[in-house]
Every structure is written in structure tokens, then in C-alpha cells.
Amino acid sequence: MAKKEKQQEEIDLAKEALAEGKNKLGRKAYERELARLQVELVKLQLWVVAKGLKVCLVFEGRDGAGKGGTIKAITDRVSPRVFKVVALPAPTEREKSQLYFQRYIPHLPAAGEIVIFDRSWYNRAGVERVMGFCSEEDVKKFLIATPDNERAMTDSGIILLKYWLEVSQEEQTRRLKARIDDGRKIWKLSPMDLKSYNRWYDYSRARDEMFMATDTSWAPWFVAFSDDKRKTRLNVISHLLRHIPYEELPREKVKLPRRQDPNGYQQPDYPYRIVPELAWPTV
């Protein structure tokens, strides 16, 4: 079977399983597997620092596809000094006049860093294009230049992994509606989300053209179907761990030292401003 036919068959099977709601992952199983994978992420962190690796993870996808939750699952138990999340705001007037890639270059990883882009330079191929923030000529230039720019990144020693999270129309609608009714999530529902919601097929066409131009052997795209958020997070973490070579470093057994003697120290009679202890439910 040709490579493209095999890939399409895998995509069709994944979509079918999602549509039928097969094998939904329970919370306990998810938390158990996530904890196991987060231990491996810590091992990866120590290896990256020790060996001076440079890792760049790009997360793109439709609104509500679960990029933020996936990134949080990756970074929840590691050091923010090693795993650095970059989520740039809209460009300033000065940045709009720069070389397009210029505002992203300072954020690329140095030795011992893993940089995660929560949306990236691919804004030009997606939201900027669909919402009319740039010209078609700008997009054409971007799609031509990006493979060479990413080649320069990988040639410099950066391990570059690009993930696209894909969500169904029905699940995207459910998630966006949930943001409206949940005070914890309302900040996630931007005016841009509302404007882009009815442009599903414009985004589909933009995504397809982006893949055709920038899915290269040195910087391929990896697609994760994200209707089941828990599975998606585990799948992505497992995938990146397989694609970044690392080993567990030997560690000495940790033993807490004996505390020093008080040597006459006494707690002062100081009028501390105490945070009140409220009566919280215990069940």
C-alpha cells in the first residue's frame, strides 16, 4: 500500500472511532498514564539540560481543539526554566513592519531548552489568511519561505516537532458553548473565535494548503484527532517522547540532612496578618 493511501486509511479509521465514541478514556486510567508519562518528561528534561539539546514544539489547530490543555499536561510537572511556553500576542505596529519571522526568532530554544509555541509563525497560513489580516501574496511568500527557514532551524541542531490538533465540528461547537457558560473558561472565548467559528471550510482549505507546502521530511506535520482530550494528551506526550532521543541519567539517592539546632532561637511575638481559615466542605 502506498504511503499516502496508508496515511489516509489511518485518518479515516481515527475519524470513525471518534464519531462512534469508541474507547473513551476514563479519568482514573488517564491520570495513571499521565503520571507515568510525566515521570518520563522529567527524565527528558534532565537529559536535555545535561546534553545541551535544543527542542522546539509547535502546536497549531482549530479553535477549541485542546492545544492549551495538551501543553498544560506536558508542562505541569517540569521546570518552566527548561520547558518554556511561548504564546505571543497580536503583533505591534513595529513588529508588523519587521521581517515576518523576526518576532519568533528570539524565542527559539538555546542549549538546554524546550520551547513550546502555543500557536506560532503558522498564524500567517491560518488565522491571518482566513481573517484577512494579510494579503494572499504574503501567504504565498510565507509558504515558499517556511520550509527553508525550518531547514535552517534543524540544520542548527534544533529538534523541531509540529503538531496539528484536529477537532470535529460537533465537538468544537460543544466546547465553545461550554466556554460561554463556564466562568473559568470565558477568557478562552475571544472575539476572534466567534468571528472564525462560521469559517470552518475556509480554515480547512488554508490548513490543506499549509500542509502541502510545509510538510517536509525535516519538519513534518503530525496530526492528532482531539475529540477525546485525554487520549490526545497521552498520545502527543508519548509521541514526542519517542521522537526526542533521551536516556535516564543516573542519580544519587537523596537523603535529607539533619536540621541545625535552634541555639536559643525563639519564635517572636509578632502580630502576623493571618490568612483566615474558612470552613470548607470536607466531602
JSON list of N, CA, C and O in Angstrom, two decimals, residues 116-164:
[
{"chain": "A", "resi": 116, "resn": "ILE", "atom": "N", "xyz": [7.94, 25.63, 23.67]},
{"chain": "A", "resi": 116, "resn": "ILE", "atom": "CA", "xyz": [6.64, 25.19, 23.16]},
{"chain": "A", "resi": 116, "resn": "ILE", "atom": "C", "xyz": [5.89, 26.41, 22.64]},
{"chain": "A", "resi": 116, "resn": "ILE", "atom": "O", "xyz": [5.58, 27.33, 23.41]},
{"chain": "A", "resi": 117, "resn": "PHE", "atom": "N", "xyz": [5.60, 26.43, 21.36]},
{"chain": "A", "resi": 117, "resn": "PHE", "atom": "CA", "xyz": [4.83, 27.52, 20.77]},
{"chain": "A", "resi": 117, "resn": "PHE", "atom": "C", "xyz": [3.35, 27.17, 20.78]},
{"chain": "A", "resi": 117, "resn": "PHE", "atom": "O", "xyz": [2.91, 26.21, 20.15]},
{"chain": "A", "resi": 118, "resn": "ASP", "atom": "N", "xyz": [2.57, 27.95, 21.55]},
{"chain": "A", "resi": 118, "resn": "ASP", "atom": "CA", "xyz": [1.12, 27.85, 21.55]},
{"chain": "A", "resi": 118, "resn": "ASP", "atom": "C", "xyz": [0.63, 28.79, 20.46]},
{"chain": "A", "resi": 118, "resn": "ASP", "atom": "O", "xyz": [0.34, 29.95, 20.69]},
{"chain": "A", "resi": 119, "resn": "ARG", "atom": "N", "xyz": [0.54, 28.27, 19.27]},
{"chain": "A", "resi": 119, "resn": "ARG", "atom": "CA", "xyz": [0.44, 28.99, 18.00]},
{"chain": "A", "resi": 119, "resn": "ARG", "atom": "C", "xyz": [1.80, 29.62, 17.71]},
{"chain": "A", "resi": 119, "resn": "ARG", "atom": "O", "xyz": [2.56, 29.94, 18.61]},
{"chain": "A", "resi": 120, "resn": "SER", "atom": "N", "xyz": [2.08, 29.79, 16.42]},
{"chain": "A", "resi": 120, "resn": "SER", "atom": "CA", "xyz": [3.45, 30.10, 16.02]},
{"chain": "A", "resi": 120, "resn": "SER", "atom": "C", "xyz": [3.45, 30.95, 14.76]},
{"chain": "A", "resi": 120, "resn": "SER", "atom": "O", "xyz": [2.48, 31.66, 14.48]},
{"chain": "A", "resi": 121, "resn": "TRP", "atom": "N", "xyz": [4.56, 30.85, 14.01]},
{"chain": "A", "resi": 121, "resn": "TRP", "atom": "CA", "xyz": [4.65, 31.56, 12.74]},
{"chain": "A", "resi": 121, "resn": "TRP", "atom": "C", "xyz": [3.57, 31.10, 11.77]},
{"chain": "A", "resi": 121, "resn": "TRP", "atom": "O", "xyz": [3.28, 31.78, 10.79]},
{"chain": "A", "resi": 122, "resn": "TYR", "atom": "N", "xyz": [2.95, 29.96, 12.05]},
{"chain": "A", "resi": 122, "resn": "TYR", "atom": "CA", "xyz": [1.90, 29.47, 11.16]},
{"chain": "A", "resi": 122, "resn": "TYR", "atom": "C", "xyz": [0.60, 30.26, 11.28]},
{"chain": "A", "resi": 122, "resn": "TYR", "atom": "O", "xyz": [-0.37, 29.98, 10.56]},
{"chain": "A", "resi": 123, "resn": "ASN", "atom": "N", "xyz": [0.57, 31.27, 12.14]},
{"chain": "A", "resi": 123, "resn": "ASN", "atom": "CA", "xyz": [-0.56, 32.20, 12.14]},
{"chain": "A", "resi": 123, "resn": "ASN", "atom": "C", "xyz": [-0.80, 32.78, 10.75]},
{"chain": "A", "resi": 123, "resn": "ASN", "atom": "O", "xyz": [-1.93, 33.04, 10.35]},
{"chain": "A", "resi": 124, "resn": "ARG", "atom": "N", "xyz": [0.31, 33.00, 10.03]},
{"chain": "A", "resi": 124, "resn": "ARG", "atom": "CA", "xyz": [0.19, 33.60, 8.70]},
{"chain": "A", "resi": 124, "resn": "ARG", "atom": "C", "xyz": [-0.58, 32.71, 7.74]},
{"chain": "A", "resi": 124, "resn": "ARG", "atom": "O", "xyz": [-1.31, 33.20, 6.88]},
{"chain": "A", "resi": 125, "resn": "ALA", "atom": "N", "xyz": [-0.40, 31.39, 7.88]},
{"chain": "A", "resi": 125, "resn": "ALA", "atom": "CA", "xyz": [-1.08, 30.46, 6.99]},
{"chain": "A", "resi": 125, "resn": "ALA", "atom": "C", "xyz": [-2.50, 30.15, 7.44]},
{"chain": "A", "resi": 125, "resn": "ALA", "atom": "O", "xyz": [-3.27, 29.56, 6.68]},
{"chain": "A", "resi": 126, "resn": "GLY", "atom": "N", "xyz": [-2.84, 30.54, 8.69]},
{"chain": "A", "resi": 126, "resn": "GLY", "atom": "CA", "xyz": [-4.15, 30.23, 9.23]},
{"chain": "A", "resi": 126, "resn": "GLY", "atom": "C", "xyz": [-4.99, 31.46, 9.48]},
{"chain": "A", "resi": 126, "resn": "GLY", "atom": "O", "xyz": [-5.63, 32.00, 8.58]},
{"chain": "A", "resi": 127, "resn": "VAL", "atom": "N", "xyz": [-4.99, 31.93, 10.74]},
{"chain": "A", "resi": 127, "resn": "VAL", "atom": "CA", "xyz": [-5.90, 33.00, 11.13]},
{"chain": "A", "resi": 127, "resn": "VAL", "atom": "C", "xyz": [-5.66, 34.29, 10.34]},
{"chain": "A", "resi": 127, "resn": "VAL", "atom": "O", "xyz": [-6.62, 34.96, 9.94]},
{"chain": "A", "resi": 128, "resn": "GLU", "atom": "N", "xyz": [-4.39, 34.64, 10.10]},
{"chain": "A", "resi": 128, "resn": "GLU", "atom": "CA", "xyz": [-4.14, 35.89, 9.36]},
{"chain": "A", "resi": 128, "resn": "GLU", "atom": "C", "xyz": [-4.70, 35.81, 7.95]},
{"chain": "A", "resi": 128, "resn": "GLU", "atom": "O", "xyz": [-5.24, 36.79, 7.43]},
{"chain": "A", "resi": 129, "resn": "ARG", "atom": "N", "xyz": [-4.56, 34.65, 7.34]},
{"chain": "A", "resi": 129, "resn": "ARG", "atom": "CA", "xyz": [-5.07, 34.48, 5.98]},
{"chain": "A", "resi": 129, "resn": "ARG", "atom": "C", "xyz": [-6.60, 34.47, 5.95]},
{"chain": "A", "resi": 129, "resn": "ARG", "atom": "O", "xyz": [-7.21, 35.21, 5.17]},
{"chain": "A", "resi": 130, "resn": "VAL", "atom": "N", "xyz": [-7.20, 33.65, 6.79]},
{"chain": "A", "resi": 130, "resn": "VAL", "atom": "CA", "xyz": [-8.66, 33.49, 6.76]},
{"chain": "A", "resi": 130, "resn": "VAL", "atom": "C", "xyz": [-9.37, 34.78, 7.16]},
{"chain": "A", "resi": 130, "resn": "VAL", "atom": "O", "xyz": [-10.40, 35.14, 6.57]},
{"chain": "A", "resi": 131, "resn": "MET", "atom": "N", "xyz": [-8.81, 35.49, 8.14]},
{"chain": "A", "resi": 131, "resn": "MET", "atom": "CA", "xyz": [-9.47, 36.69, 8.62]},
{"chain": "A", "resi": 131, "resn": "MET", "atom": "C", "xyz": [-9.04, 37.95, 7.88]},
{"chain": "A", "resi": 131, "resn": "MET", "atom": "O", "xyz": [-9.46, 39.06, 8.22]},
{"chain": "A", "resi": 132, "resn": "GLY", "atom": "N", "xyz": [-8.22, 37.81, 6.87]},
{"chain": "A", "resi": 132, "resn": "GLY", "atom": "CA", "xyz": [-7.86, 38.94, 6.02]},
{"chain": "A", "resi": 132, "resn": "GLY", "atom": "C", "xyz": [-6.86, 39.90, 6.62]},
{"chain": "A", "resi": 132, "resn": "GLY", "atom": "O", "xyz": [-6.81, 41.07, 6.24]},
{"chain": "A", "resi": 133, "resn": "PHE", "atom": "N", "xyz": [-6.01, 39.42, 7.56]},
{"chain": "A", "resi": 133, "resn": "PHE", "atom": "CA", "xyz": [-5.01, 40.28, 8.19]},
{"chain": "A", "resi": 133, "resn": "PHE", "atom": "C", "xyz": [-3.74, 40.40, 7.36]},
{"chain": "A", "resi": 133, "resn": "PHE", "atom": "O", "xyz": [-2.83, 41.16, 7.70]},
{"chain": "A", "resi": 134, "resn": "CYS", "atom": "N", "xyz": [-3.64, 39.60, 6.30]},
{"chain": "A", "resi": 134, "resn": "CYS", "atom": "CA", "xyz": [-2.50, 39.70, 5.39]},
{"chain": "A", "resi": 134, "resn": "CYS", "atom": "C", "xyz": [-3.01, 39.42, 3.98]},
{"chain": "A", "resi": 134, "resn": "CYS", "atom": "O", "xyz": [-4.12, 38.93, 3.80]},
{"chain": "A", "resi": 135, "resn": "SER", "atom": "N", "xyz": [-2.20, 39.71, 3.00]},
{"chain": "A", "resi": 135, "resn": "SER", "atom": "CA", "xyz": [-2.59, 39.51, 1.61]},
{"chain": "A", "resi": 135, "resn": "SER", "atom": "C", "xyz": [-2.29, 38.08, 1.15]},
{"chain": "A", "resi": 135, "resn": "SER", "atom": "O", "xyz": [-1.49, 37.38, 1.77]},
{"chain": "A", "resi": 136, "resn": "GLU", "atom": "N", "xyz": [-2.90, 37.67, 0.07]},
{"chain": "A", "resi": 136, "resn": "GLU", "atom": "CA", "xyz": [-2.59, 36.36, -0.50]},
{"chain": "A", "resi": 136, "resn": "GLU", "atom": "C", "xyz": [-1.14, 36.29, -0.95]},
{"chain": "A", "resi": 136, "resn": "GLU", "atom": "O", "xyz": [-0.51, 35.23, -0.90]},
{"chain": "A", "resi": 137, "resn": "GLU", "atom": "N", "xyz": [-0.60, 37.41, -1.38]},
{"chain": "A", "resi": 137, "resn": "GLU", "atom": "CA", "xyz": [0.82, 37.46, -1.75]},
{"chain": "A", "resi": 137, "resn": "GLU", "atom": "C", "xyz": [1.70, 37.19, -0.54]},
{"chain": "A", "resi": 137, "resn": "GLU", "atom": "O", "xyz": [2.72, 36.49, -0.63]},
{"chain": "A", "resi": 138, "resn": "ASP", "atom": "N", "xyz": [1.32, 37.75, 0.62]},
{"chain": "A", "resi": 138, "resn": "ASP", "atom": "CA", "xyz": [2.06, 37.49, 1.87]},
{"chain": "A", "resi": 138, "resn": "ASP", "atom": "C", "xyz": [2.03, 36.00, 2.19]},
{"chain": "A", "resi": 138, "resn": "ASP", "atom": "O", "xyz": [3.05, 35.43, 2.60]},
{"chain": "A", "resi": 139, "resn": "VAL", "atom": "N", "xyz": [0.87, 35.38, 2.03]},
{"chain": "A", "resi": 139, "resn": "VAL", "atom": "CA", "xyz": [0.74, 33.95, 2.33]},
{"chain": "A", "resi": 139, "resn": "VAL", "atom": "C", "xyz": [1.60, 33.13, 1.38]},
{"chain": "A", "resi": 139, "resn": "VAL", "atom": "O", "xyz": [2.29, 32.19, 1.79]},
{"chain": "A", "resi": 140, "resn": "LYS", "atom": "N", "xyz": [1.58, 33.47, 0.11]},
{"chain": "A", "resi": 140, "resn": "LYS", "atom": "CA", "xyz": [2.36, 32.74, -0.89]},
{"chain": "A", "resi": 140, "resn": "LYS", "atom": "C", "xyz": [3.85, 32.80, -0.55]},
{"chain": "A", "resi": 140, "resn": "LYS", "atom": "O", "xyz": [4.55, 31.78, -0.57]},
{"chain": "A", "resi": 141, "resn": "LYS", "atom": "N", "xyz": [4.32, 33.98, -0.19]},
{"chain": "A", "resi": 141, "resn": "LYS", "atom": "CA", "xyz": [5.73, 34.14, 0.18]},
{"chain": "A", "resi": 141, "resn": "LYS", "atom": "C", "xyz": [6.06, 33.33, 1.43]},
{"chain": "A", "resi": 141, "resn": "LYS", "atom": "O", "xyz": [7.13, 32.72, 1.53]},
{"chain": "A", "resi": 142, "resn": "PHE", "atom": "N", "xyz": [5.12, 33.33, 2.39]},
{"chain": "A", "resi": 142, "resn": "PHE", "atom": "CA", "xyz": [5.33, 32.59, 3.62]},
{"chain": "A", "resi": 142, "resn": "PHE", "atom": "C", "xyz": [5.46, 31.09, 3.35]},
{"chain": "A", "resi": 142, "resn": "PHE", "atom": "O", "xyz": [6.37, 30.42, 3.86]},
{"chain": "A", "resi": 143, "resn": "LEU", "atom": "N", "xyz": [4.55, 30.55, 2.55]},
{"chain": "A", "resi": 143, "resn": "LEU", "atom": "CA", "xyz": [4.55, 29.12, 2.28]},
{"chain": "A", "resi": 143, "resn": "LEU", "atom": "C", "xyz": [5.80, 28.69, 1.50]},
{"chain": "A", "resi": 143, "resn": "LEU", "atom": "O", "xyz": [6.29, 27.56, 1.66]},
{"chain": "A", "resi": 144, "resn": "ILE", "atom": "N", "xyz": [6.34, 29.58, 0.69]},
{"chain": "A", "resi": 144, "resn": "ILE", "atom": "CA", "xyz": [7.57, 29.27, -0.04]},
{"chain": "A", "resi": 144, "resn": "ILE", "atom": "C", "xyz": [8.78, 29.33, 0.89]},
{"chain": "A", "resi": 144, "resn": "ILE", "atom": "O", "xyz": [9.68, 28.49, 0.82]},
{"chain": "A", "resi": 145, "resn": "ALA", "atom": "N", "xyz": [8.80, 30.32, 1.78]},
{"chain": "A", "resi": 145, "resn": "ALA", "atom": "CA", "xyz": [9.97, 30.55, 2.62]},
{"chain": "A", "resi": 145, "resn": "ALA", "atom": "C", "xyz": [10.06, 29.61, 3.82]},
{"chain": "A", "resi": 145, "resn": "ALA", "atom": "O", "xyz": [11.16, 29.29, 4.29]},
{"chain": "A", "resi": 146, "resn": "THR", "atom": "N", "xyz": [8.92, 29.16, 4.34]},
{"chain": "A", "resi": 146, "resn": "THR", "atom": "CA", "xyz": [8.91, 28.41, 5.60]},
{"chain": "A", "resi": 146, "resn": "THR", "atom": "C", "xyz": [9.74, 27.13, 5.57]},
{"chain": "A", "resi": 146, "resn": "THR", "atom": "O", "xyz": [10.50, 26.87, 6.51]},
{"chain": "A", "resi": 147, "resn": "PRO", "atom": "N", "xyz": [9.64, 26.28, 4.54]},
{"chain": "A", "resi": 147, "resn": "PRO", "atom": "CA", "xyz": [10.48, 25.07, 4.55]},
{"chain": "A", "resi": 147, "resn": "PRO", "atom": "C", "xyz": [11.97, 25.38, 4.66]},
{"chain": "A", "resi": 147, "resn": "PRO", "atom": "O", "xyz": [12.70, 24.67, 5.38]},
{"chain": "A", "resi": 148, "resn": "ASP", "atom": "N", "xyz": [12.43, 26.42, 3.98]},
{"chain": "A", "resi": 148, "resn": "ASP", "atom": "CA", "xyz": [13.85, 26.78, 4.07]},
{"chain": "A", "resi": 148, "resn": "ASP", "atom": "C", "xyz": [14.20, 27.30, 5.47]},
{"chain": "A", "resi": 148, "resn": "ASP", "atom": "O", "xyz": [15.27, 27.00, 6.00]},
{"chain": "A", "resi": 149, "resn": "ASN", "atom": "N", "xyz": [13.30, 28.10, 6.05]},
{"chain": "A", "resi": 149, "resn": "ASN", "atom": "CA", "xyz": [13.55, 28.60, 7.41]},
{"chain": "A", "resi": 149, "resn": "ASN", "atom": "C", "xyz": [13.61, 27.45, 8.42]},
{"chain": "A", "resi": 149, "resn": "ASN", "atom": "O", "xyz": [14.46, 27.44, 9.32]},
{"chain": "A", "resi": 150, "resn": "GLU", "atom": "N", "xyz": [12.71, 26.49, 8.26]},
{"chain": "A", "resi": 150, "resn": "GLU", "atom": "CA", "xyz": [12.71, 25.35, 9.17]},
{"chain": "A", "resi": 150, "resn": "GLU", "atom": "C", "xyz": [13.90, 24.43, 8.91]},
{"chain": "A", "resi": 150, "resn": "GLU", "atom": "O", "xyz": [14.41, 23.79, 9.85]},
{"chain": "A", "resi": 151, "resn": "ARG", "atom": "N", "xyz": [14.35, 24.37, 7.68]},
{"chain": "A", "resi": 151, "resn": "ARG", "atom": "CA", "xyz": [15.58, 23.64, 7.38]},
{"chain": "A", "resi": 151, "resn": "ARG", "atom": "C", "xyz": [16.76, 24.27, 8.10]},
{"chain": "A", "resi": 151, "resn": "ARG", "atom": "O", "xyz": [17.61, 23.57, 8.67]},
{"chain": "A", "resi": 152, "resn": "ALA", "atom": "N", "xyz": [16.81, 25.61, 8.10]},
{"chain": "A", "resi": 152, "resn": "ALA", "atom": "CA", "xyz": [17.89, 26.30, 8.81]},
{"chain": "A", "resi": 152, "resn": "ALA", "atom": "C", "xyz": [17.83, 26.00, 10.31]},
{"chain": "A", "resi": 152, "resn": "ALA", "atom": "O", "xyz": [18.87, 25.84, 10.97]},
{"chain": "A", "resi": 153, "resn": "MET", "atom": "N", "xyz": [16.61, 25.91, 10.86]},
{"chain": "A", "resi": 153, "resn": "MET", "atom": "CA", "xyz": [16.46, 25.59, 12.28]},
{"chain": "A", "resi": 153, "resn": "MET", "atom": "C", "xyz": [17.00, 24.19, 12.58]},
{"chain": "A", "resi": 153, "resn": "MET", "atom": "O", "xyz": [17.78, 24.01, 13.52]},
{"chain": "A", "resi": 154, "resn": "THR", "atom": "N", "xyz": [16.58, 23.21, 11.80]},
{"chain": "A", "resi": 154, "resn": "THR", "atom": "CA", "xyz": [17.01, 21.84, 12.07]},
{"chain": "A", "resi": 154, "resn": "THR", "atom": "C", "xyz": [18.50, 21.66, 11.78]},
{"chain": "A", "resi": 154, "resn": "THR", "atom": "O", "xyz": [19.18, 20.89, 12.47]},
{"chain": "A", "resi": 155, "resn": "ASP", "atom": "N", "xyz": [19.02, 22.36, 10.77]},
{"chain": "A", "resi": 155, "resn": "ASP", "atom": "CA", "xyz": [20.45, 22.30, 10.48]},
{"chain": "A", "resi": 155, "resn": "ASP", "atom": "C", "xyz": [21.28, 22.87, 11.62]},
{"chain": "A", "resi": 155, "resn": "ASP", "atom": "O", "xyz": [22.44, 22.49, 11.82]},
{"chain": "A", "resi": 156, "resn": "SER", "atom": "N", "xyz": [20.69, 23.80, 12.38]},
{"chain": "A", "resi": 156, "resn": "SER", "atom": "CA", "xyz": [21.40, 24.40, 13.52]},
{"chain": "A", "resi": 156, "resn": "SER", "atom": "C", "xyz": [21.38, 23.50, 14.75]},
{"chain": "A", "resi": 156, "resn": "SER", "atom": "O", "xyz": [21.96, 23.85, 15.79]},
{"chain": "A", "resi": 157, "resn": "GLY", "atom": "N", "xyz": [20.68, 22.36, 14.66]},
{"chain": "A", "resi": 157, "resn": "GLY", "atom": "CA", "xyz": [20.63, 21.42, 15.77]},
{"chain": "A", "resi": 157, "resn": "GLY", "atom": "C", "xyz": [19.32, 21.42, 16.54]},
{"chain": "A", "resi": 157, "resn": "GLY", "atom": "O", "xyz": [19.18, 20.68, 17.52]},
{"chain": "A", "resi": 158, "resn": "ILE", "atom": "N", "xyz": [18.35, 22.22, 16.12]},
{"chain": "A", "resi": 158, "resn": "ILE", "atom": "CA", "xyz": [17.06, 22.25, 16.80]},
{"chain": "A", "resi": 158, "resn": "ILE", "atom": "C", "xyz": [16.25, 21.02, 16.41]},
{"chain": "A", "resi": 158, "resn": "ILE", "atom": "O", "xyz": [16.12, 20.69, 15.22]},
{"chain": "A", "resi": 159, "resn": "ILE", "atom": "N", "xyz": [15.71, 20.32, 17.40]},
{"chain": "A", "resi": 159, "resn": "ILE", "atom": "CA", "xyz": [14.75, 19.24, 17.16]},
{"chain": "A", "resi": 159, "resn": "ILE", "atom": "C", "xyz": [13.37, 19.88, 17.07]},
{"chain": "A", "resi": 159, "resn": "ILE", "atom": "O", "xyz": [12.86, 20.41, 18.05]},
{"chain": "A", "resi": 160, "resn": "LEU", "atom": "N", "xyz": [12.78, 19.86, 15.89]},
{"chain": "A", "resi": 160, "resn": "LEU", "atom": "CA", "xyz": [11.52, 20.56, 15.63]},
{"chain": "A", "resi": 160, "resn": "LEU", "atom": "C", "xyz": [10.40, 19.55, 15.42]},
{"chain": "A", "resi": 160, "resn": "LEU", "atom": "O", "xyz": [10.46, 18.71, 14.51]},
{"chain": "A", "resi": 161, "resn": "LEU", "atom": "N", "xyz": [9.36, 19.64, 16.26]},
{"chain": "A", "resi": 161, "resn": "LEU", "atom": "CA", "xyz": [8.17, 18.80, 16.11]},
{"chain": "A", "resi": 161, "resn": "LEU", "atom": "C", "xyz": [6.95, 19.71, 15.98]},
{"chain": "A", "resi": 161, "resn": "LEU", "atom": "O", "xyz": [6.74, 20.60, 16.81]},
{"chain": "A", "resi": 162, "resn": "LYS", "atom": "N", "xyz": [6.15, 19.47, 14.94]},
{"chain": "A", "resi": 162, "resn": "LYS", "atom": "CA", "xyz": [4.99, 20.31, 14.67]},
{"chain": "A", "resi": 162, "resn": "LYS", "atom": "C", "xyz": [3.72, 19.45, 14.79]},
{"chain": "A", "resi": 162, "resn": "LYS", "atom": "O", "xyz": [3.59, 18.44, 14.11]},
{"chain": "A", "resi": 163, "resn": "TYR", "atom": "N", "xyz": [2.81, 19.92, 15.66]},
{"chain": "A", "resi": 163, "resn": "TYR", "atom": "CA", "xyz": [1.57, 19.18, 15.91]},
{"chain": "A", "resi": 163, "resn": "TYR", "atom": "C", "xyz": [0.36, 20.01, 15.50]},
{"chain": "A", "resi": 163, "resn": "TYR", "atom": "O", "xyz": [0.26, 21.19, 15.84]},
{"chain": "A", "resi": 164, "resn": "TRP", "atom": "N", "xyz": [-0.54, 19.36, 14.78]},
{"chain": "A", "resi": 164, "resn": "TRP", "atom": "CA", "xyz": [-1.84, 19.96, 14.44]},
{"chain": "A", "resi": 164, "resn": "TRP", "atom": "C", "xyz": [-2.91, 19.16, 15.15]},
{"chain": "A", "resi": 164, "resn": "TRP", "atom": "O", "xyz": [-3.04, 17.96, 14.96]}
]
